[in-house]
Short mmCIF file of C-alpha atoms in Angstrom, two decimals:
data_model
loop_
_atom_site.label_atom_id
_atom_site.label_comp_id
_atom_site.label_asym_id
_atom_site.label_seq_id
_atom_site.Cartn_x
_atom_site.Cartn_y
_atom_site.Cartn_z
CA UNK A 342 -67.63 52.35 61.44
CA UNK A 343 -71.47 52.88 59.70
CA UNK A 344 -71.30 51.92 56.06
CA UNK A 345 -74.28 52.36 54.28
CA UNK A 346 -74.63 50.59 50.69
CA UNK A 347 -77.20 51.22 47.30
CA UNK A 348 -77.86 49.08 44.55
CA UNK A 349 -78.04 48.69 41.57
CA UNK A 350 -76.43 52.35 41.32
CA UNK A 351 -77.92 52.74 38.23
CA UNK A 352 -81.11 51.36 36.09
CA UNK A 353 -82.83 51.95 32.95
CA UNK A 354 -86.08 50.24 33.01
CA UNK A 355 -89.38 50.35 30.67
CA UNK A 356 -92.37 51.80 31.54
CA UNK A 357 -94.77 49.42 33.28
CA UNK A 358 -92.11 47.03 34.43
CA UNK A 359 -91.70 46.15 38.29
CA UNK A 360 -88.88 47.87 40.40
CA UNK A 361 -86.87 46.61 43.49
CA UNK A 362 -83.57 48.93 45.13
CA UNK A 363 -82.06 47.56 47.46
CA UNK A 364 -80.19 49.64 50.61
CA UNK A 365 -78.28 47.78 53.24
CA UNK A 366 -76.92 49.32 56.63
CA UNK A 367 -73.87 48.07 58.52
CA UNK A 368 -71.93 48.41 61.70
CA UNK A 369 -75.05 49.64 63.48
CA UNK A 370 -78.25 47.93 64.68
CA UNK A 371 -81.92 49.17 64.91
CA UNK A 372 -81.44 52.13 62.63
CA UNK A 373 -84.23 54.15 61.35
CA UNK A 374 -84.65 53.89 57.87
CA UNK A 375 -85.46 56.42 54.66
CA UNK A 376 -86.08 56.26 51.27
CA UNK A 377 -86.11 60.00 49.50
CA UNK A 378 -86.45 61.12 45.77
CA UNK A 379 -84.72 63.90 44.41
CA UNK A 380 -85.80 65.09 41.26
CA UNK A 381 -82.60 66.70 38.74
CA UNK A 382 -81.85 69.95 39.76
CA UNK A 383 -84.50 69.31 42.94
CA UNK A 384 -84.71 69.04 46.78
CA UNK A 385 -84.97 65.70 48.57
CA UNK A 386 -88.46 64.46 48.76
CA UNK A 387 -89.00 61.76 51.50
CA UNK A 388 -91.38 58.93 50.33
CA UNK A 389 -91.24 56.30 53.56
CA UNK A 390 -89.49 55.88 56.60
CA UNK A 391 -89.14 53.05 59.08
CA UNK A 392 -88.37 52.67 62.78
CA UNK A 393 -88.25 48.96 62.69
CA UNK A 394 -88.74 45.42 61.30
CA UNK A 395 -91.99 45.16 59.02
CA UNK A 396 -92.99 48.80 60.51
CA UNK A 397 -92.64 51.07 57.50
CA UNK A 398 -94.47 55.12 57.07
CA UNK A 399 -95.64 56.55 54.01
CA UNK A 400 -94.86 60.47 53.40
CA UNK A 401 -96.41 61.14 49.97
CA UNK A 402 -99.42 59.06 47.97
CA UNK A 403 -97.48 57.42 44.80
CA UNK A 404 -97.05 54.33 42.95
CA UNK A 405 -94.16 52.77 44.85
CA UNK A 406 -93.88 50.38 48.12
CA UNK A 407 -91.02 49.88 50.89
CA UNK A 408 -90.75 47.58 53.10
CA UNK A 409 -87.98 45.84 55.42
CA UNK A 410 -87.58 42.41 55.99
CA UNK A 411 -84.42 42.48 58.08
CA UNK A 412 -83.27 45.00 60.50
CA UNK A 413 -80.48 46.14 58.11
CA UNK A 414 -82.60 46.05 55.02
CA UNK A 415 -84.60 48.63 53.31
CA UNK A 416 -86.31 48.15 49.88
CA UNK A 417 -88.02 50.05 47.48
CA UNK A 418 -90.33 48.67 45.22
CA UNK A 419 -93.00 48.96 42.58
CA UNK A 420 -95.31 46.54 39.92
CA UNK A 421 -95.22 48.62 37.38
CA UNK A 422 -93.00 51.95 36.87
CA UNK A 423 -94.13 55.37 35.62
CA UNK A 424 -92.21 57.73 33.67
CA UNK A 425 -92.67 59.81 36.78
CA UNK A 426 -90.87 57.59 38.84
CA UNK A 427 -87.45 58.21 37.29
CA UNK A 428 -84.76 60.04 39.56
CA UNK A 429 -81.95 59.77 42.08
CA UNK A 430 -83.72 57.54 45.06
CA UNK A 431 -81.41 57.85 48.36
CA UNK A 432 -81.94 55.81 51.25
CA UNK A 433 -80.43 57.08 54.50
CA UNK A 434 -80.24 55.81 58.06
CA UNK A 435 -80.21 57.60 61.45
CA UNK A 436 -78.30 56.37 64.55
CA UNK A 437 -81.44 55.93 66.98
CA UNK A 438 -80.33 57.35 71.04
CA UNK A 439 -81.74 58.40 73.68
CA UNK A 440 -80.73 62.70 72.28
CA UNK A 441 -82.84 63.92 70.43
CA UNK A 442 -80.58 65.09 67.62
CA UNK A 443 -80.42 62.62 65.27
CA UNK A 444 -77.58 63.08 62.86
CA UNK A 445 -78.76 61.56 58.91
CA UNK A 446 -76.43 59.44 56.61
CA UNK A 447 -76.96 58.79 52.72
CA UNK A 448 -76.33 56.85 50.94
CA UNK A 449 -74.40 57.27 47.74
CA UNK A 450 -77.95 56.62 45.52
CA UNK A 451 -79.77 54.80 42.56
CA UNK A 452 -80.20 56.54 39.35
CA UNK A 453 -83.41 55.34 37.77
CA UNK A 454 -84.56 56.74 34.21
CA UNK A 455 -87.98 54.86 33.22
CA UNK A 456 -88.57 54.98 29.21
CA UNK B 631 -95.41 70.18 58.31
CA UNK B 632 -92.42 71.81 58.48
CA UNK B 633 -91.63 73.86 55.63
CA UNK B 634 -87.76 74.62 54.61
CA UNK B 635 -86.87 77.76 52.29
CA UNK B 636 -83.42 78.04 51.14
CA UNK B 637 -82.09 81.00 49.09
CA UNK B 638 -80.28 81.32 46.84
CA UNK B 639 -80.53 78.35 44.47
CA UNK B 640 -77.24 79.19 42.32
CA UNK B 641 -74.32 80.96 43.76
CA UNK B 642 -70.90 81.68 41.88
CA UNK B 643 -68.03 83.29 43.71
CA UNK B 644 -64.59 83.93 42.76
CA UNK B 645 -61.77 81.62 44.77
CA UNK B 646 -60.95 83.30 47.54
CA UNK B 647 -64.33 85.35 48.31
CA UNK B 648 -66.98 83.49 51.46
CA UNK B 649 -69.89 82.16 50.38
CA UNK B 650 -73.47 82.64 52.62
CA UNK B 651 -76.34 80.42 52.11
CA UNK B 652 -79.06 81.10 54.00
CA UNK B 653 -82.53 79.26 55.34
CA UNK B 654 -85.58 79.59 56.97
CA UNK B 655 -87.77 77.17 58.36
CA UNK B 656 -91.69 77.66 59.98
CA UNK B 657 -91.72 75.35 62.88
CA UNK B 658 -90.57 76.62 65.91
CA UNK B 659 -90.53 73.27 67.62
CA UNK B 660 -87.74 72.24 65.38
CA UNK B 661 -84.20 72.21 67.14
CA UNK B 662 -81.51 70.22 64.83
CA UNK B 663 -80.22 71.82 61.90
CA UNK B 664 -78.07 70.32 59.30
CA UNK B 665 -76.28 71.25 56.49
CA UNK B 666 -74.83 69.04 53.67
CA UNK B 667 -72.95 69.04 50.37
CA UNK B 668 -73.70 66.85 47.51
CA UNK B 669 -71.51 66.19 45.11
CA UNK B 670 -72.36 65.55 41.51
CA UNK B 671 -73.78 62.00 41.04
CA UNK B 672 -73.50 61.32 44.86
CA UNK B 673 -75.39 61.18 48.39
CA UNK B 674 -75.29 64.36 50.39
CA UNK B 675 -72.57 64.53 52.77
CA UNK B 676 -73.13 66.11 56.41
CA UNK B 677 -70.55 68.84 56.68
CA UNK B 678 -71.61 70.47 59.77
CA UNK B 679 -74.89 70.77 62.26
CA UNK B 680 -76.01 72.99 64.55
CA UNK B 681 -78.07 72.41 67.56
CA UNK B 682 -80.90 74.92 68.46
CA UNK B 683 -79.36 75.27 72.00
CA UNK B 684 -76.44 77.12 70.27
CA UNK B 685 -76.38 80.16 68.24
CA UNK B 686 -72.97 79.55 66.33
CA UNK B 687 -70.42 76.96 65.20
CA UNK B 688 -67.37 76.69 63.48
CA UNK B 689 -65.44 73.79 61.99
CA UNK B 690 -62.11 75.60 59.94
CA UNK B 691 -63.68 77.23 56.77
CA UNK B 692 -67.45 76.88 57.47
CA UNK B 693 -69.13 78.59 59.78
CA UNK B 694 -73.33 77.89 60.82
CA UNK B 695 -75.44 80.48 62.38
CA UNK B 696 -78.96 80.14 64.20
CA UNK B 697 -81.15 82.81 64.63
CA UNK B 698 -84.54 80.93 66.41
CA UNK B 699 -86.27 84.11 67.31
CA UNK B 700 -86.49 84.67 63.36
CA UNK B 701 -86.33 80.79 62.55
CA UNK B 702 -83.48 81.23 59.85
CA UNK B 703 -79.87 79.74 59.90
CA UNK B 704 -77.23 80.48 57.62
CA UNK B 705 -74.07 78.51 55.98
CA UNK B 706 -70.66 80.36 56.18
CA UNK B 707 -68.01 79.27 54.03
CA UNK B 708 -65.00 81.49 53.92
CA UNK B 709 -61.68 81.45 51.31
CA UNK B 710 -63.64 79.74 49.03
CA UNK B 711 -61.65 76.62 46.76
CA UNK B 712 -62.73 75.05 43.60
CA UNK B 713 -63.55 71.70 45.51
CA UNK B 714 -66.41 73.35 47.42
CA UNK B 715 -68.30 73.86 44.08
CA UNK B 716 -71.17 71.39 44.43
CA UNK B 717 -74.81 71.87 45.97
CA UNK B 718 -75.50 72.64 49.78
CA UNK B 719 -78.58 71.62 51.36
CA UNK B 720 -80.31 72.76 54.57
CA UNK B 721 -82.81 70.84 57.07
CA UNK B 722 -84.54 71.18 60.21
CA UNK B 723 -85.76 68.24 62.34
CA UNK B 724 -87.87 68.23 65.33
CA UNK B 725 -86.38 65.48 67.77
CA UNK B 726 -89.34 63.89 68.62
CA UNK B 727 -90.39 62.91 64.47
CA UNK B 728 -89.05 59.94 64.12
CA UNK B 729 -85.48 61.35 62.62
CA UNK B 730 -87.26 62.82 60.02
CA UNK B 731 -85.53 66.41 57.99
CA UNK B 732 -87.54 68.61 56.01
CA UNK B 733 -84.76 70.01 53.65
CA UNK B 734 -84.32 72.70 51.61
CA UNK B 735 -84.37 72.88 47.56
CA UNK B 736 -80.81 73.28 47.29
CA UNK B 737 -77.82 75.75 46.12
CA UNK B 738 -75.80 75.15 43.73
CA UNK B 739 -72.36 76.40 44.46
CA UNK B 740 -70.01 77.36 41.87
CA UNK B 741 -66.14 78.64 42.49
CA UNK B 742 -64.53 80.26 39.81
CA UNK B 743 -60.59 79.87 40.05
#
């Protein structure tokens, strides 16, 4: 079976220090790949996607940066955190086939509060 | 884009009573729609999808409806338990984008026992 793992699950970090989540897939190969935002009390809010290694989409204009090294592998990262960039970050991962309905798994999420 | 408008945000129900949660979405050329629950502190869960070649589908208490001449879809949940308190989001995909949902804001589900 697809596990899909999130750390550090949470983080408290100062404003204008650098950022790096970590999200790890397993028991599957060549998923695509998401990072999403959700704001409290808020929708999700997807901020990059990726359909392969070193191939990564931005959704929104912002201060953070994704990439993926291995095929498994999806990080988030950023030099120097805003107090806007605090929230619950979810990756997820979707089962690429040849359908195309393409059922989306979460993560369980990193709760990031920048002071 | 795709835009994604769920209503309502809050909804409290006695134990018991169904629940309906219902979306609309603008593009027609979006034919997968999900639905899933997120726990308190946790990732959304899929609890049940519904493909736009089908207008209805069941899976014991919940229930998902498709209406694509009107482009809305609705979440049935019926004899309501204190465990389904939690918010439900909708989403609508297009197959060819990459895997990519648009969801809605969110409804926050309260049962009262």
């Amino acid at each position: 079976s697809q596990t899909i793992h999130q750390w550090p699950a949470t983080l408290v970090q100062p404003v204008g220090s650098p950022l790096s989540l970590e999200c790890t897939v397993e028991g599957t190969s060549n998923p695509n790949l998401y990072w999403y935002r959700q704001a409290a009390g808020r929708g999700l809010q997807l901020l990059f996607y990726s359909v392969g290694i070193g191939q990564i989409s931005s959704e929104v204009p912002q201060n953070l940066s994704a990439s993926r090294p291995q095929d498994r592998q999806f990080i988030l990262s950023s030099k120097k955190l805003l107090l806007s960039d605090s929230g619950f970050y979810l990756c997820a991962w979707v089962r690429v086939r040849l359908a195309v309905y393409n059922e989306q798994f979460f993560g369980p999420g990193t709760r990031l509060t920048v002071l | 884009g795709e835009n994604v408008e769920q209503h309502p945000s809050t909804l409290s129900v006695q134990e018991g009573d169904s629940a309906v949660i219902k979306c609309t979405y603008s593009d027609s050329a979006s034919n997968y729609f999900p639905w899933y629950k997120q726990e308190l502190g946790k990732g959304p869960q899929l609890i049940i999808d519904i493909r736009s070649n089908v207008g209805e589908k069941k899976d014991q208490r919940i229930a998902v409806t498709l209406n694509k001449t009107a482009k809305h879809f609705s979440l049935h949940i019926t004899e309501t338990q204190p465990e389904d308190s939690a918010v439900y989001f909708c989403a609508a995909q297009r197959g060819t984008n990459a895997g990519k949902s648009t969801f809605g804001d969110g409804t926050t589900l309260t049962v009262k026992p």
